[in-house]
Coordinates of C-alpha atoms in Angstrom, one line a residue:
M1 CA 12.1 -197.2 -138.9
D2 CA 14.5 -197.0 -141.5
A3 CA 14.6 -193.3 -142.4
D4 CA 16.4 -193.8 -145.8
A5 CA 13.9 -196.2 -146.8
Y6 CA 10.9 -194.2 -145.6
A7 CA 12.2 -191.1 -147.4
A8 CA 12.8 -193.1 -150.6
A9 CA 9.4 -194.6 -150.4
H10 CA 7.5 -191.2 -150.0
S11 CA 9.8 -188.9 -151.9
A12 CA 7.6 -188.8 -155.0
E13 CA 4.8 -187.7 -152.7
W14 CA 6.8 -184.8 -151.2
D15 CA 8.0 -183.9 -154.7
R16 CA 4.2 -183.8 -155.8
L17 CA 3.1 -181.6 -152.7
G18 CA 6.0 -179.2 -153.5
A19 CA 4.9 -178.8 -157.1
L20 CA 1.3 -178.0 -156.1
A21 CA 2.6 -175.5 -153.6
R22 CA 4.5 -173.8 -156.3
R23 CA 1.8 -173.5 -158.9
R24 CA 0.5 -170.2 -159.4
R25 CA -3.2 -171.1 -159.9
L26 CA -5.0 -174.1 -158.6
D27 CA -8.4 -175.4 -159.6
G28 CA -10.7 -177.1 -157.2
E29 CA -9.4 -180.5 -157.9
A30 CA -5.8 -179.5 -157.4
S31 CA -6.6 -177.4 -154.3
D32 CA -8.2 -180.7 -152.8
E33 CA -5.3 -182.6 -153.6
L34 CA -2.9 -180.2 -152.2
I35 CA -4.7 -180.1 -148.6
A36 CA -4.9 -183.8 -148.8
A37 CA -1.3 -184.1 -149.5
Y38 CA -0.5 -181.7 -146.9
Q39 CA -2.3 -183.6 -144.2
V40 CA -0.6 -186.9 -145.2
A41 CA 2.9 -185.0 -145.2
T42 CA 2.3 -183.6 -141.8
R43 CA 1.6 -187.3 -140.3
Q44 CA 4.7 -188.6 -142.1
L45 CA 6.8 -185.6 -140.5
S46 CA 5.7 -186.7 -137.2
A47 CA 6.7 -190.1 -137.8
L48 CA 10.0 -189.4 -139.4
S49 CA 10.9 -186.8 -136.6
S50 CA 10.2 -189.6 -133.9
A51 CA 12.4 -191.8 -135.7
D52 CA 15.1 -189.7 -137.3
G53 CA 15.2 -186.6 -135.2
D54 CA 16.5 -183.3 -136.9
S55 CA 18.0 -184.5 -140.2
A56 CA 18.3 -183.5 -143.8
Y57 CA 15.0 -185.6 -144.3
T58 CA 12.9 -183.8 -141.6
D59 CA 14.3 -180.6 -142.9
R60 CA 13.3 -181.2 -146.5
L61 CA 9.7 -182.4 -145.6
A62 CA 9.3 -179.5 -143.1
T63 CA 10.2 -177.0 -145.8
V64 CA 7.7 -178.5 -148.4
I65 CA 5.0 -178.7 -145.6
A66 CA 5.6 -174.8 -144.6
R67 CA 5.3 -173.9 -148.5
A68 CA 2.2 -175.9 -148.9
R69 CA 0.7 -174.4 -145.7
L70 CA 1.5 -170.9 -147.0
R71 CA -0.1 -171.8 -150.4
F72 CA -3.7 -172.1 -148.9
T73 CA -3.4 -169.8 -146.1
G74 CA -2.7 -166.6 -147.8
A75 CA 0.1 -164.2 -149.0
R76 CA 2.7 -162.3 -147.2
S77 CA 2.0 -159.2 -145.3
G78 CA 3.9 -156.0 -145.6
A79 CA 7.6 -155.0 -144.6
A80 CA 6.8 -154.4 -140.9
G81 CA 5.4 -157.9 -140.7
A82 CA 8.4 -159.3 -142.5
V83 CA 10.7 -157.8 -140.1
A84 CA 8.6 -159.0 -137.2
R85 CA 8.5 -162.5 -138.6
F86 CA 12.2 -162.5 -138.9
F87 CA 12.9 -161.7 -135.2
V88 CA 10.0 -164.0 -133.9
I89 CA 10.2 -166.9 -136.3
S90 CA 13.3 -167.1 -138.7
L91 CA 16.1 -166.1 -136.3
P92 CA 15.3 -168.0 -133.2
A93 CA 14.7 -171.1 -135.3
A94 CA 17.9 -170.7 -137.2
L95 CA 19.8 -170.4 -133.8
Y96 CA 17.9 -173.2 -132.3
R97 CA 19.0 -175.6 -135.2
V98 CA 22.6 -175.1 -134.3
R99 CA 22.4 -175.4 -130.6
W100 CA 24.1 -179.0 -130.5
V101 CA 26.8 -177.8 -132.6
T102 CA 27.1 -174.8 -130.5
L103 CA 27.5 -176.8 -127.4
C104 CA 30.3 -178.9 -128.9
V105 CA 32.2 -175.8 -130.0
A106 CA 31.7 -174.3 -126.5
L107 CA 32.9 -177.6 -124.7
G108 CA 35.9 -178.0 -126.9
T109 CA 37.0 -174.3 -126.5
V110 CA 36.8 -174.8 -122.6
L111 CA 38.6 -178.0 -122.9
V112 CA 41.5 -176.5 -124.9
A113 CA 41.7 -173.4 -122.8
T114 CA 41.8 -175.6 -119.6
L115 CA 44.7 -177.8 -121.1
A116 CA 46.7 -174.6 -122.0
A117 CA 46.2 -173.1 -118.7
W118 CA 47.1 -176.2 -116.7
W119 CA 50.3 -176.8 -119.1
L120 CA 51.4 -173.1 -118.3
V121 CA 50.8 -173.4 -114.6
G122 CA 52.5 -176.8 -114.3
D123 CA 55.5 -176.1 -116.5
P124 CA 57.7 -173.2 -115.7
R125 CA 59.5 -173.6 -119.0
A126 CA 56.2 -172.9 -120.9
L127 CA 55.4 -170.0 -118.7
A128 CA 58.9 -168.6 -119.3
A129 CA 58.5 -169.0 -123.1
V130 CA 55.4 -166.6 -123.0
G131 CA 57.4 -163.9 -121.5
S132 CA 59.7 -162.8 -118.7
T133 CA 58.7 -162.1 -115.1
T134 CA 58.8 -158.5 -115.8
D135 CA 56.6 -158.7 -118.8
L136 CA 54.2 -160.9 -117.1
K137 CA 53.7 -158.9 -114.3
Q138 CA 53.3 -155.8 -116.5
Y139 CA 50.4 -157.5 -118.2
L140 CA 48.9 -158.5 -114.8
N141 CA 48.9 -155.4 -113.2
H142 CA 48.6 -152.8 -116.1
D143 CA 48.2 -153.9 -119.6
F144 CA 45.2 -156.3 -119.2
I145 CA 43.1 -154.0 -116.9
D146 CA 44.2 -150.9 -118.7
Y147 CA 42.8 -152.4 -121.9
Y148 CA 39.3 -151.8 -120.7
S149 CA 39.6 -148.3 -119.6
R150 CA 42.3 -146.9 -122.2
N151 CA 39.6 -145.5 -124.3
P152 CA 36.2 -143.8 -123.8
A153 CA 33.5 -146.3 -123.0
A154 CA 31.5 -145.4 -126.4
S155 CA 34.2 -145.7 -128.6
F156 CA 35.8 -148.9 -127.0
A157 CA 32.4 -150.6 -127.2
G158 CA 32.2 -149.7 -130.9
Q159 CA 35.7 -151.0 -131.6
V160 CA 35.1 -154.3 -129.5
W161 CA 31.8 -154.8 -131.5
T162 CA 33.3 -154.3 -134.9
N163 CA 36.2 -156.6 -134.2
N164 CA 33.9 -159.3 -132.8
A165 CA 31.3 -158.8 -135.4
W166 CA 34.1 -159.0 -138.2
L167 CA 35.2 -162.4 -136.5
A168 CA 31.7 -163.8 -136.4
A169 CA 31.3 -162.8 -140.0
Q170 CA 34.5 -164.6 -141.1
S171 CA 33.4 -167.7 -139.2
I172 CA 30.0 -167.8 -141.1
A173 CA 31.4 -166.8 -144.3
T174 CA 34.3 -169.3 -144.5
G175 CA 32.5 -172.2 -142.8
I176 CA 32.1 -174.0 -146.0
L177 CA 35.9 -174.5 -146.1
G178 CA 35.9 -176.6 -143.1
V179 CA 39.4 -175.4 -142.0
Y180 CA 39.3 -171.7 -141.0
V181 CA 36.6 -172.0 -138.4
P182 CA 38.6 -174.7 -136.4
Y183 CA 41.8 -172.5 -136.7
I184 CA 39.8 -169.5 -135.3
L185 CA 38.4 -171.6 -132.5
L186 CA 41.8 -173.2 -131.5
Q187 CA 43.4 -169.9 -131.6
N188 CA 41.0 -168.2 -129.3
A189 CA 40.8 -171.2 -127.0
V190 CA 44.7 -171.1 -126.7
N191 CA 44.8 -167.3 -126.0
L192 CA 42.1 -167.6 -123.4
G193 CA 44.1 -170.4 -121.9
V194 CA 47.2 -168.7 -121.8
A195 CA 45.8 -165.7 -120.3
A196 CA 44.2 -168.0 -117.5
G197 CA 47.2 -169.7 -116.9
I198 CA 49.2 -166.5 -116.1
F199 CA 46.6 -165.3 -113.6
V200 CA 46.3 -168.5 -112.0
H201 CA 50.1 -168.9 -111.7
Y202 CA 50.3 -165.5 -109.8
D203 CA 46.9 -166.2 -107.7
R204 CA 45.1 -163.7 -109.5
A205 CA 42.4 -165.7 -111.2
D206 CA 39.6 -163.5 -109.5
V207 CA 40.9 -160.5 -111.3
L208 CA 40.8 -162.4 -114.8
F209 CA 37.3 -163.5 -114.2
S210 CA 36.0 -160.3 -112.9
Y211 CA 37.1 -158.6 -116.1
I212 CA 36.2 -161.5 -118.3
L213 CA 32.8 -162.9 -117.1
P214 CA 30.6 -159.6 -117.4
H215 CA 30.8 -159.5 -121.3
G216 CA 32.5 -162.6 -122.0
M217 CA 29.6 -165.1 -121.3
L218 CA 27.3 -163.5 -124.1
E219 CA 30.3 -162.6 -126.5
L220 CA 31.9 -166.1 -126.3
T221 CA 28.4 -167.6 -126.8
S222 CA 27.8 -165.5 -129.8
L223 CA 31.1 -166.4 -131.3
F224 CA 30.4 -170.1 -130.7
V225 CA 27.0 -169.9 -132.5
A226 CA 28.7 -168.0 -135.2
A227 CA 31.3 -171.0 -135.5
A228 CA 28.5 -173.6 -135.3
A229 CA 26.8 -171.9 -138.1
G230 CA 29.9 -172.1 -140.4
L231 CA 30.5 -175.7 -139.6
R232 CA 26.8 -176.7 -140.3
I233 CA 27.0 -175.3 -143.7
F234 CA 30.3 -177.2 -144.1
W235 CA 28.6 -180.5 -143.1
A236 CA 25.6 -179.4 -145.3
W237 CA 28.1 -179.6 -148.4
I238 CA 29.8 -182.8 -147.4
A239 CA 26.5 -184.8 -146.3
P240 CA 23.5 -183.1 -148.0
G241 CA 21.3 -186.1 -147.4
A242 CA 18.2 -186.4 -149.7
R243 CA 18.8 -182.8 -151.0
T244 CA 21.2 -182.0 -153.8
R245 CA 24.4 -180.0 -152.7
G246 CA 22.9 -176.9 -154.4
Q247 CA 19.6 -177.2 -152.4
A248 CA 21.4 -178.1 -149.0
L249 CA 23.8 -174.9 -149.6
A250 CA 20.9 -172.7 -150.4
Q251 CA 18.7 -173.7 -147.5
E252 CA 21.6 -173.4 -145.1
G253 CA 22.8 -170.2 -146.5
R254 CA 19.5 -168.5 -146.0
A255 CA 19.6 -169.6 -142.4
L256 CA 23.2 -168.4 -142.0
F257 CA 22.1 -164.9 -143.2
A258 CA 19.6 -165.0 -140.3
I259 CA 22.2 -166.1 -137.7
A260 CA 24.8 -163.5 -139.1
V261 CA 22.2 -160.9 -138.1
G262 CA 21.5 -162.4 -134.9
T263 CA 25.1 -162.7 -133.7
A264 CA 25.8 -159.1 -134.8
I265 CA 23.1 -157.8 -132.4
S266 CA 24.2 -160.1 -129.6
L267 CA 27.7 -159.2 -130.0
F268 CA 26.6 -155.2 -129.9
C269 CA 25.0 -156.1 -126.6
S270 CA 28.2 -157.8 -125.3
G271 CA 30.1 -154.8 -126.7
L272 CA 28.0 -152.3 -124.6
I273 CA 28.6 -154.4 -121.6
E274 CA 32.3 -154.6 -122.1
G275 CA 32.4 -150.8 -122.8
F276 CA 30.4 -149.5 -119.9
V277 CA 30.0 -152.4 -117.3
T278 CA 33.2 -154.4 -117.2
P279 CA 35.5 -151.4 -116.5
S280 CA 32.9 -149.6 -114.2
A281 CA 33.0 -149.1 -110.5
L282 CA 30.3 -151.6 -109.9
P283 CA 30.7 -154.5 -107.4
V284 CA 32.1 -157.5 -109.2
W285 CA 28.8 -159.5 -108.2
A286 CA 26.7 -156.9 -109.9
K287 CA 28.8 -156.8 -113.2
V288 CA 28.8 -160.6 -113.4
A289 CA 24.8 -160.5 -112.8
I290 CA 24.4 -158.2 -115.6
G291 CA 26.4 -160.5 -118.0
A292 CA 24.5 -163.5 -116.8
L293 CA 21.2 -162.0 -117.4
A294 CA 22.4 -161.1 -120.8
L295 CA 23.3 -164.5 -121.5
A296 CA 20.0 -165.9 -120.0
A297 CA 18.0 -163.7 -122.3
F298 CA 20.0 -164.9 -125.4
L299 CA 19.5 -168.5 -124.3
V300 CA 15.8 -168.0 -123.8
Y301 CA 15.5 -166.5 -127.1
M302 CA 17.6 -169.2 -128.9
L303 CA 16.3 -172.4 -126.9
V304 CA 12.6 -171.3 -126.0
L305 CA 11.5 -169.3 -128.8
G306 CA 13.6 -171.2 -131.2
R307 CA 12.2 -174.6 -130.3
R308 CA 8.6 -173.0 -130.5
A309 CA 9.3 -171.9 -134.0
V310 CA 10.7 -175.1 -135.1
L311 CA 7.9 -176.9 -133.8
A312 CA 5.5 -174.7 -135.8
G313 CA 7.4 -176.0 -138.9
E314 CA 10.0 -173.3 -139.5
T315 CA 13.3 -174.6 -140.7
G316 CA 15.4 -171.2 -140.4
D317 CA 14.9 -170.7 -144.1
L318 CA 13.8 -167.3 -144.6
D319 CA 11.0 -168.4 -147.2
D320 CA 9.2 -170.4 -144.8
A321 CA 8.5 -167.6 -142.2
D322 CA 4.8 -166.7 -143.0
A323 CA 3.6 -170.2 -142.5
A324 CA 5.3 -170.9 -139.1
T325 CA 3.9 -167.4 -138.1
R326 CA 0.3 -168.6 -138.7
R327 CA 0.9 -171.9 -137.0
L328 CA 2.2 -170.1 -134.0
V329 CA -0.8 -167.7 -134.0
A330 CA -3.0 -170.8 -134.3
G331 CA -1.7 -172.3 -131.1

């Protein structure tokens, strides 16, 4: 199936369905037309999804269908229901929609960090450019480890959370520029690679990973998600598909709000781990296990609950949460 031709052929039908869904009042004839158009559109979405996957066309049609479903299934519930819908529907769906970009960001970061570490380990001149032997040993034996225990755990956790949340917010807010997010990612990857190269050179890699892994698994994943969200809105501006640029940016912007809240929460959790678990006297395996469980919980929320919400018709647009909720409840 040619997705462009299919969308062009049925675009008028989708516009009509959207217009019916936006009407304040519907008489009997218009209500029947709305339901019939909704049923046709759901079949078209299934066919389009099979042929084109997750694209601007499927996003557009899913949004129209969700609004139409909301039109004939009832009004929104109270504030408590809206909050519950946000965390059960909108947020996991928004996270799920950036899963592949997140994976690419993660793989790119690992690649750059690995190359930077390999360069330092293999080239004494590069290592010498980082610092003198005395400075490097001071970093290995004191500065790196003391960083995690220099301040009280609670204040350190709050400081880490604030710094990381600000970094994530910058990635999301400046994503439309298309430049700052790659710069942040490259800078962080190089810094991580330099640290790894120093520890590997002095055969202390076990110390590095024992302090990085407990909190770093969830922390880095959260930052990757924030970067992916920023890159996605940049791409929506560059290639809006069947939508206008204004429509694309508005839809992605609402989803980005959900991701900003989600990453702030996950970074708060990683900050607690970094403040209370990483510098603790627990065995290394126990600290790493806690970090792995936190990451696993985040991935289940993002990939399992998120997939379920998306299949229910949620696009990550906060305006569509009620319809997806009813679809989930209906099974």
